[in-house]
Coordinates of C-alpha atoms in Angstrom, one line a residue:
Chain A
M273 CA 22.6 -28.1 5.2
N274 CA 23.8 -29.3 8.5
I275 CA 21.0 -28.0 10.8
D276 CA 22.4 -30.2 13.3
E277 CA 25.7 -28.4 13.6
I278 CA 24.6 -25.1 13.3
Q279 CA 21.7 -25.3 15.9
E280 CA 24.4 -27.0 18.0
S281 CA 27.1 -23.6 17.4
L282 CA 24.2 -21.4 17.7
R283 CA 23.4 -22.8 21.5
R284 CA 26.8 -22.9 22.5
F285 CA 26.6 -18.9 21.2
A286 CA 24.2 -18.0 23.4
E287 CA 25.1 -20.0 26.2
E288 CA 28.7 -18.2 26.7
R289 CA 26.7 -14.9 26.3
D290 CA 25.1 -16.1 29.0
W291 CA 21.7 -15.3 27.0
N292 CA 19.3 -18.2 27.5
R293 CA 17.8 -16.4 30.3
F294 CA 16.2 -14.0 26.7
H295 CA 16.0 -17.0 24.5
S296 CA 12.3 -17.4 25.7
P297 CA 10.3 -19.2 22.5
K298 CA 8.4 -16.0 22.9
N299 CA 11.3 -13.0 22.6
I300 CA 12.9 -15.3 20.0
A301 CA 9.9 -15.8 17.8
M302 CA 9.9 -12.0 18.0
A303 CA 13.8 -11.7 17.0
L304 CA 12.7 -13.4 13.9
A305 CA 9.4 -11.4 12.6
V306 CA 11.6 -8.4 13.2
E307 CA 14.1 -8.9 10.9
A308 CA 11.6 -10.9 8.1
A309 CA 10.3 -6.8 8.7
E310 CA 13.9 -5.6 8.2
L311 CA 14.6 -8.2 4.9
L312 CA 11.1 -6.9 3.7
E313 CA 12.2 -3.7 4.4
N314 CA 14.9 -3.2 1.2
F315 CA 12.4 -4.4 -1.4
Q316 CA 9.3 -2.2 0.5
W317 CA 10.7 1.2 -2.5
L318 CA 11.4 -1.6 -5.6
T319 CA 8.9 -2.4 -8.7
E320 CA 8.3 -6.2 -8.4
E321 CA 10.3 -5.6 -11.5
E322 CA 13.3 -4.4 -10.4
S323 CA 13.2 -7.2 -7.2
R324 CA 13.2 -9.7 -9.4
C325 CA 17.3 -7.5 -10.5
L326 CA 18.1 -7.3 -7.1
A327 CA 21.8 -8.7 -8.2
E328 CA 22.7 -5.4 -10.2
R329 CA 22.1 -3.4 -6.7
P330 CA 25.1 -4.8 -5.4
E331 CA 24.3 -2.5 -2.1
D332 CA 20.4 -4.0 -1.7
Y333 CA 22.1 -7.5 -2.7
Q334 CA 24.4 -7.7 0.4
A335 CA 21.9 -6.1 2.9
V336 CA 19.1 -8.7 1.2
R337 CA 21.7 -11.9 2.1
E338 CA 22.5 -10.5 5.4
E339 CA 18.7 -10.3 6.3
I340 CA 17.7 -14.0 5.3
A341 CA 20.5 -15.3 6.9
D342 CA 19.2 -13.0 9.9
V343 CA 15.6 -15.0 9.4
Q344 CA 17.2 -18.5 8.6
V345 CA 19.5 -18.4 12.4
Y346 CA 16.4 -17.1 14.9
L347 CA 14.2 -20.0 12.3
L348 CA 16.9 -22.6 13.8
R349 CA 17.2 -21.3 17.6
L350 CA 13.7 -21.7 17.3
A351 CA 13.0 -25.5 16.2
D352 CA 15.7 -26.4 19.1
L353 CA 14.5 -24.7 22.0
L354 CA 11.6 -26.3 20.9
G355 CA 12.5 -29.8 19.6
I356 CA 11.6 -29.1 17.0
D357 CA 12.9 -31.0 14.1
L358 CA 12.9 -28.5 10.7
E359 CA 12.9 -30.6 7.4
T360 CA 10.5 -32.7 8.4
A361 CA 8.3 -29.9 9.6
I362 CA 8.9 -28.5 5.9
R363 CA 8.0 -31.7 4.1
D364 CA 5.9 -32.1 6.0
K365 CA 4.1 -28.9 5.4
M366 CA 4.9 -29.3 2.0
R367 CA 2.5 -32.0 1.3
Q368 CA 0.1 -30.6 2.8
N369 CA 0.1 -27.4 0.3
A370 CA 0.0 -29.9 -2.4
E371 CA -2.9 -30.7 -0.9
K372 CA -4.4 -27.9 -0.7
Y373 CA -3.6 -26.6 -4.0
P374 CA -4.4 -28.8 -6.8
V375 CA -2.8 -27.8 -10.0
A376 CA -6.4 -27.2 -11.5
L377 CA -7.3 -25.2 -9.4
A378 CA -4.8 -23.0 -8.3
K379 CA -3.2 -22.3 -11.9
G380 CA -1.9 -19.3 -12.7
N381 CA -4.8 -17.6 -10.4
A382 CA -3.6 -15.1 -7.2
L383 CA -7.0 -15.0 -6.3
K384 CA -7.5 -18.4 -5.6
Y385 CA -4.2 -19.1 -4.1
T386 CA -5.3 -16.4 -1.5
R387 CA -8.4 -17.5 -0.7
L388 CA -7.6 -21.7 -1.1
G389 CA -5.4 -20.7 1.7
K390 CA -7.9 -20.1 4.2
Chain B
M664 CA 18.9 -30.8 5.3
N665 CA 18.6 -31.4 1.1
I666 CA 18.6 -27.5 0.3
D667 CA 18.9 -28.0 -3.2
E668 CA 16.6 -30.7 -3.5
I669 CA 13.9 -29.1 -1.9
Q670 CA 14.4 -25.9 -3.7
E671 CA 14.3 -28.0 -7.1
S672 CA 10.8 -29.4 -5.5
L673 CA 8.9 -25.9 -4.9
R674 CA 10.2 -24.2 -7.6
R675 CA 8.3 -27.0 -9.1
F676 CA 5.7 -26.9 -7.4
A677 CA 5.1 -22.8 -8.4
E678 CA 5.8 -23.4 -12.0
E679 CA 2.6 -26.5 -12.2
R680 CA 0.4 -23.5 -10.8
D681 CA 1.5 -21.0 -12.8
W682 CA 3.1 -19.0 -10.2
N683 CA 6.1 -17.8 -11.3
R684 CA 4.7 -14.4 -12.3
F685 CA 3.4 -14.3 -8.6
H686 CA 6.5 -15.0 -7.0
S687 CA 8.1 -11.9 -7.3
P688 CA 11.3 -11.7 -4.3
K689 CA 9.1 -8.6 -3.6
N690 CA 6.0 -10.3 -2.9
I691 CA 8.1 -13.3 -1.5
A692 CA 9.0 -11.1 0.9
M693 CA 5.9 -10.2 1.7
A694 CA 4.6 -13.8 2.4
L695 CA 7.3 -14.5 4.2
A696 CA 6.3 -11.2 6.9
V697 CA 3.5 -12.2 6.8
E698 CA 4.0 -16.0 8.0
A699 CA 6.8 -15.0 10.8
A700 CA 4.2 -13.1 11.8
E701 CA 1.3 -16.0 11.6
L702 CA 3.7 -17.7 14.0
L703 CA 4.5 -14.9 16.5
E704 CA 0.5 -14.8 16.9
N705 CA 1.3 -18.4 18.6
F706 CA 2.7 -16.4 21.7
Q707 CA 1.3 -13.0 22.0
W708 CA -0.5 -13.7 25.0
L709 CA 2.1 -16.3 26.9
T710 CA 3.8 -15.7 28.9
E711 CA 8.1 -16.2 28.3
E712 CA 7.5 -19.3 30.8
E713 CA 4.3 -20.3 29.3
S714 CA 6.3 -20.5 25.8
R715 CA 9.0 -22.3 26.8
C716 CA 7.1 -25.1 28.2
L717 CA 4.2 -24.8 24.7
A718 CA 5.3 -29.1 24.0
E719 CA 2.5 -28.9 27.8
R720 CA -0.1 -27.3 24.7
P721 CA -0.1 -29.7 21.5
E722 CA -2.3 -27.9 19.7
D723 CA -0.2 -24.9 20.3
Y724 CA 2.8 -26.8 19.4
Q725 CA 1.0 -28.5 15.8
A726 CA 0.4 -24.9 15.2
V727 CA 3.9 -23.2 15.6
R728 CA 5.2 -26.6 14.0
E729 CA 3.2 -25.5 11.2
E730 CA 4.5 -21.9 11.1
I731 CA 7.8 -22.4 11.9
A732 CA 8.1 -24.5 8.3
D733 CA 5.6 -21.6 6.1
V734 CA 8.8 -19.3 7.5
Q735 CA 11.6 -21.9 6.7
V736 CA 9.8 -22.5 2.8
Y737 CA 9.5 -19.1 1.7
L738 CA 12.4 -18.0 2.6
L739 CA 14.4 -21.4 0.8
R740 CA 12.3 -20.0 -1.4
L741 CA 13.7 -16.2 -1.4
A742 CA 17.2 -18.0 -1.9
D743 CA 16.6 -19.4 -4.9
L744 CA 15.0 -17.1 -6.4
L745 CA 18.1 -14.4 -5.2
G746 CA 20.7 -17.0 -6.1
I747 CA 21.4 -17.0 -2.5
D748 CA 23.7 -19.5 -0.9
L749 CA 21.2 -20.7 2.3
E750 CA 24.3 -22.1 4.5
T751 CA 27.1 -20.3 3.2
A752 CA 25.0 -16.4 4.3
I753 CA 23.8 -18.4 7.9
R754 CA 27.8 -18.9 8.4
D755 CA 29.0 -15.4 7.3
K756 CA 26.4 -13.8 9.2
M757 CA 27.5 -16.1 12.6
R758 CA 31.2 -15.4 11.6
Q759 CA 29.9 -12.0 11.9
N760 CA 27.8 -11.9 15.4
A761 CA 31.3 -13.1 16.9
E762 CA 32.6 -10.3 15.9
K763 CA 29.6 -7.6 16.8
Y764 CA 28.9 -9.2 20.1
P765 CA 32.2 -10.3 21.9
V766 CA 31.3 -12.6 24.7
A767 CA 33.5 -10.4 27.3
L768 CA 30.7 -7.7 26.8
A769 CA 28.0 -9.2 25.8
K770 CA 27.1 -11.3 28.4
G771 CA 24.2 -11.1 30.0
N772 CA 23.1 -8.3 29.1
A773 CA 20.3 -7.9 27.5
L774 CA 20.7 -4.1 26.8
K775 CA 24.1 -4.1 25.5
Y776 CA 22.3 -7.3 22.9
T777 CA 20.5 -4.8 21.5
R778 CA 22.5 -1.3 21.3
L779 CA 25.6 -4.1 20.3
G780 CA 23.7 -4.4 17.0
K781 CA 23.4 -0.9 15.6
Chain C
M39 CA -10.9 11.9 16.0
N40 CA -12.3 12.3 19.9
I41 CA -8.9 10.3 20.9
D42 CA -9.4 10.8 24.8
E43 CA -12.8 9.6 24.5
I44 CA -12.5 6.0 21.7
Q45 CA -9.1 5.6 24.7
E46 CA -11.3 5.2 27.5
S47 CA -13.7 2.6 25.8
L48 CA -11.3 0.9 25.3
R49 CA -9.1 0.8 29.0
R50 CA -12.5 -0.1 30.2
F51 CA -13.7 -3.1 27.7
A52 CA -10.3 -4.6 28.5
E53 CA -11.0 -3.9 33.0
E54 CA -14.3 -5.5 31.8
R55 CA -12.9 -8.8 30.9
D56 CA -10.3 -9.1 33.3
W57 CA -7.3 -8.6 30.1
N58 CA -4.9 -5.8 31.7
R59 CA -2.8 -8.6 33.4
F60 CA -2.5 -9.7 29.8
H61 CA -1.9 -6.3 28.1
S62 CA 1.3 -4.7 28.8
P63 CA 2.4 -2.9 26.4
K64 CA 4.9 -5.5 25.1
N65 CA 2.0 -7.4 24.3
I66 CA 0.4 -5.4 23.4
A67 CA 3.4 -4.4 20.5
M68 CA 3.1 -7.8 19.2
A69 CA -0.6 -7.8 18.5
L70 CA 0.1 -4.4 16.3
A71 CA 2.8 -6.0 14.6
V72 CA 0.7 -9.7 13.7
E73 CA -2.3 -6.7 12.6
A74 CA 0.0 -4.7 10.5
A75 CA 1.0 -8.5 9.0
E76 CA -2.7 -9.3 8.6
L77 CA -3.9 -5.7 7.3
L78 CA -0.4 -7.0 4.8
E79 CA -1.8 -10.2 3.9
N80 CA -4.1 -8.6 1.5
F81 CA -2.0 -6.5 -0.7
Q82 CA 0.5 -9.7 -1.0
W83 CA -0.5 -10.7 -4.6
L84 CA -1.9 -7.9 -5.8
T85 CA 0.2 -6.1 -7.9
E86 CA 0.4 -2.6 -7.1
E87 CA -1.4 -0.9 -9.5
E88 CA -4.8 -3.6 -8.7
S89 CA -3.9 -2.3 -4.6
R90 CA -4.2 1.3 -6.4
C91 CA -8.3 0.3 -7.2
L92 CA -9.0 -2.0 -4.0
A93 CA -12.6 -0.1 -4.2
E94 CA -13.1 -2.1 -7.1
R95 CA -12.7 -5.8 -5.0
P96 CA -15.3 -5.1 -1.8
E97 CA -14.3 -8.5 -0.5
D98 CA -11.1 -7.1 0.0
Y99 CA -11.7 -3.5 0.4
Q100 CA -13.6 -4.7 3.1
A101 CA -11.7 -6.6 4.6
V102 CA -8.6 -4.2 4.5
R103 CA -10.8 -1.8 6.0
E104 CA -11.0 -4.0 9.1
E105 CA -7.5 -4.8 9.4
I106 CA -6.5 -0.7 9.5
A107 CA -9.2 -0.8 12.4
D108 CA -7.4 -3.6 14.3
V109 CA -3.2 -2.1 13.7
Q110 CA -5.7 1.8 15.1
V111 CA -7.5 0.0 17.8
Y112 CA -4.1 -1.3 18.9
L113 CA -1.7 1.7 18.8
L114 CA -3.6 3.8 20.4
R115 CA -4.0 1.3 23.2
L116 CA -0.7 1.3 23.5
A117 CA -0.3 4.6 23.6
D118 CA -2.4 5.1 26.3
L119 CA -0.5 2.4 28.3
L120 CA 2.7 4.1 28.1
G121 CA 1.2 8.1 29.0
I122 CA 2.2 8.6 24.9
D123 CA -0.4 11.9 23.0
L124 CA -0.8 10.5 20.0
E125 CA -1.0 13.8 18.2
T126 CA 2.0 15.5 19.7
A127 CA 3.9 12.4 18.5
I128 CA 3.1 12.8 15.2
R129 CA 3.4 16.0 14.6
D130 CA 6.5 16.0 16.3
K131 CA 7.3 12.8 13.3
M132 CA 5.9 15.2 10.8
R133 CA 8.5 18.1 11.9
Q134 CA 11.8 15.8 11.8
N135 CA 10.5 14.2 8.4
A136 CA 10.6 17.6 6.8
E137 CA 14.3 17.8 7.6
K138 CA 15.2 14.5 7.1
Y139 CA 13.7 14.7 3.6
P140 CA 14.1 18.1 2.1
V141 CA 12.9 18.3 -1.0
A142 CA 15.4 19.5 -3.1
L143 CA 17.1 16.0 -2.0
A144 CA 14.2 14.0 -2.2
K145 CA 11.8 14.4 -5.0
G146 CA 11.2 11.7 -7.1
N147 CA 13.9 9.7 -5.4
A148 CA 12.9 6.2 -4.0
L149 CA 16.1 5.2 -3.4
K150 CA 17.3 7.9 -1.6
Y151 CA 14.0 8.3 0.7
T152 CA 15.4 5.0 2.2
R153 CA 18.7 5.9 2.2
L154 CA 18.4 9.7 3.9
G155 CA 16.1 7.7 6.3
K156 CA 18.9 5.9 7.7
Chain D
M509 CA -6.9 14.8 16.4
N510 CA -7.9 16.6 12.8
I511 CA -7.2 13.9 11.0
D512 CA -8.4 15.3 7.9
E513 CA -5.5 17.8 8.3
I514 CA -3.1 15.9 9.4
Q515 CA -4.2 13.1 6.3
E516 CA -4.5 17.0 3.8
S517 CA -0.2 17.7 5.0
L518 CA 1.4 14.4 4.3
R519 CA -0.2 14.4 0.6
R520 CA 1.3 17.3 0.7
F521 CA 4.7 15.8 1.6
A522 CA 4.7 12.9 -0.9
E523 CA 3.5 15.1 -3.8
E524 CA 6.1 17.5 -3.3
R525 CA 8.4 15.0 -2.9
D526 CA 6.7 13.1 -6.7
W527 CA 6.5 10.3 -4.0
N528 CA 3.1 9.2 -4.9
R529 CA 4.2 7.1 -7.3
F530 CA 6.7 5.1 -5.0
H531 CA 3.2 5.4 -2.5
S532 CA 0.4 2.3 -3.9
P533 CA -1.0 0.7 -1.5
K534 CA 0.8 -1.9 -1.6
N535 CA 3.5 -0.5 -0.6
I536 CA 2.8 1.8 2.1
A537 CA 0.7 -1.6 3.9
M538 CA 4.4 -2.7 4.0
A539 CA 6.5 0.6 5.1
L540 CA 3.4 0.2 7.9
A541 CA 4.5 -3.1 8.8
V542 CA 8.1 -2.2 8.6
E543 CA 7.4 0.6 10.9
A544 CA 5.1 -2.2 14.0
A545 CA 8.3 -4.5 13.4
E546 CA 10.7 -1.1 14.4
L547 CA 8.5 -0.5 17.2
L548 CA 8.6 -4.3 18.6
E549 CA 11.8 -4.2 18.0
N550 CA 12.4 -1.6 20.6
F551 CA 10.3 -4.3 23.0
Q552 CA 12.0 -7.6 22.3
W553 CA 14.4 -7.8 25.3
L554 CA 12.7 -6.4 27.9
T555 CA 10.5 -8.6 30.3
E556 CA 6.9 -7.8 30.1
E557 CA 6.8 -6.2 33.5
E558 CA 10.1 -4.0 32.3
S559 CA 7.9 -3.1 28.9
R560 CA 5.1 -1.7 31.7
C561 CA 7.9 0.5 33.6
L562 CA 9.2 2.4 30.1
A563 CA 9.4 5.1 31.1
E564 CA 11.6 4.8 33.2
R565 CA 14.1 3.8 30.5
P566 CA 14.3 7.8 28.4
E567 CA 16.1 6.7 25.2
D568 CA 13.6 3.4 24.9
Y569 CA 10.8 5.5 25.6
Q570 CA 11.7 8.3 23.4
A571 CA 13.0 5.9 20.4
V572 CA 9.1 3.8 21.2
R573 CA 7.0 7.3 21.0
E574 CA 8.5 8.1 17.6
E575 CA 8.3 4.4 16.2
I576 CA 4.2 4.6 17.0
A577 CA 3.4 8.2 15.2
D578 CA 5.7 6.3 12.9
V579 CA 2.7 3.6 12.3
Q580 CA 0.1 6.6 12.8
V581 CA 1.8 8.2 9.8
Y582 CA 1.1 5.3 7.2
L583 CA -2.2 3.7 8.8
L584 CA -3.2 7.9 8.1
R585 CA -1.7 7.8 4.5
L586 CA -3.8 4.2 3.5
A587 CA -7.0 5.1 5.0
D588 CA -6.4 8.5 2.8
L589 CA -5.2 6.2 -0.2
L590 CA -7.8 4.2 0.1
G591 CA -10.9 6.7 0.8
I592 CA -11.3 4.9 4.3
D593 CA -12.5 7.0 6.9
L594 CA -10.6 6.0 10.1
E595 CA -12.6 7.0 12.6
T596 CA -15.5 5.0 11.4
A597 CA -14.3 1.8 11.1
I598 CA -12.7 2.2 14.4
R599 CA -16.3 2.5 15.4
D600 CA -17.8 -0.1 13.6
K601 CA -14.7 -2.2 14.8
M602 CA -15.5 -2.0 18.6
R603 CA -18.6 -2.9 18.1
Q604 CA -17.6 -5.8 16.3
N605 CA -15.9 -6.3 19.5
A606 CA -17.9 -6.1 22.1
E607 CA -20.0 -9.7 20.4
K608 CA -17.8 -11.2 19.3
Y609 CA -15.4 -11.4 23.0
P610 CA -19.1 -11.6 25.0
V611 CA -17.4 -9.8 29.0
A612 CA -18.9 -13.3 30.6
L613 CA -17.2 -15.5 28.4
A614 CA -13.7 -13.5 27.7
K615 CA -13.4 -12.7 31.3
G616 CA -9.9 -13.1 32.1
N617 CA -9.4 -16.2 29.9
A618 CA -6.4 -15.2 27.5
L619 CA -6.8 -18.3 25.5
K620 CA -10.7 -18.1 24.6
Y621 CA -8.7 -14.5 24.2
T622 CA -6.9 -15.6 21.4
R623 CA -9.1 -18.5 20.0
L624 CA -12.7 -16.5 20.5
G625 CA -10.9 -14.7 17.5
K626 CA -10.6 -17.2 14.8

């Protein structure tokens, strides 16, 4: 994914519409949380099993695909507004996670999963 | 960003810890919404102006950087679990947005912004 | 529940701490969404079945009880700030729901459940 | 607010529609988070000042009133499913908050506000 190019395109999109004054990081973080909840909404009455077979429900699958894109768009926008390099941030986080959840302790344990994270 | 490589690495991370049975799309969508709210939490008592100058608060800035990474990690994981190509999904969405919010109508109008989206 | 008395007490709590300038409805709605996600976090790696037996996990049960209280506190505060009578608002909504989801159509159908709501 | 009566009415509503199998605490916590985000959505492009004057926008005001009711309905349902007494839970929490945020420390300080909460 060419992050720079997409962020540049989103920046231009906001400028052309005179939306920068609405695009404070605070507001974009709100918009992102709202989109994450819209994504969640598609799963709320499905069983976990049904969610694993989402592709069998083409309408839901398409809706989820669009909500995933919405979350990604706001995330790219927020990182851009704050001058955060998304790829480096992820790699740093994955390194932290590897230390925080050592295989020996975390293996197959959902509760430890959550608790170790604190 | 090399999405395939990161997704492959996240997949291995879950497998090694025997976490795949917890990683239904339903559960990952929940985890993503939780992380989006943790990101939001950092902005809740800041003014919009303060949020635009977040870099002046190094501790908050670092916290936001980590939460952004958490959201991105779960988003990549979810797209992978569902077999959704993230980059194509974003590009499709950006095309839709350009049609939904024509410059002439959307210019500088926050309310139309929201309302046009419905 | 004596709503007026609790709201009066929350109002005094904010005034004594000089927090009214942080308590715009926008900010309280953010805080409420953050608390709702903290509540959700307690369920994210549980199966639905485990969530039905939450009382068997005293630590999680207590955490959920506190998060439920946090959500309720912000909801009462928001309704108070906006001059919305919570009880009337609920009763109006329940009447709407009864019309929107007639027993004959909604019976046992999770998908219709969601779709009827749109 | 007569909590028992409303909860009894919500219980009957779910039973008549055969929705209890969808109403695991996990799913209701998801639905609650989704409604909290829909509430938030109404504030996302408003300034804090505009949010304080929401009553001047009758359409938004009515939408917020309905979303507040939706959050309250799911909160009552969740408390009922888990056998949590909502009023006692709030009163316990308010007592905790009074200890956690002593007036002398918390006065007018948004950052301490957040940080004290950790």
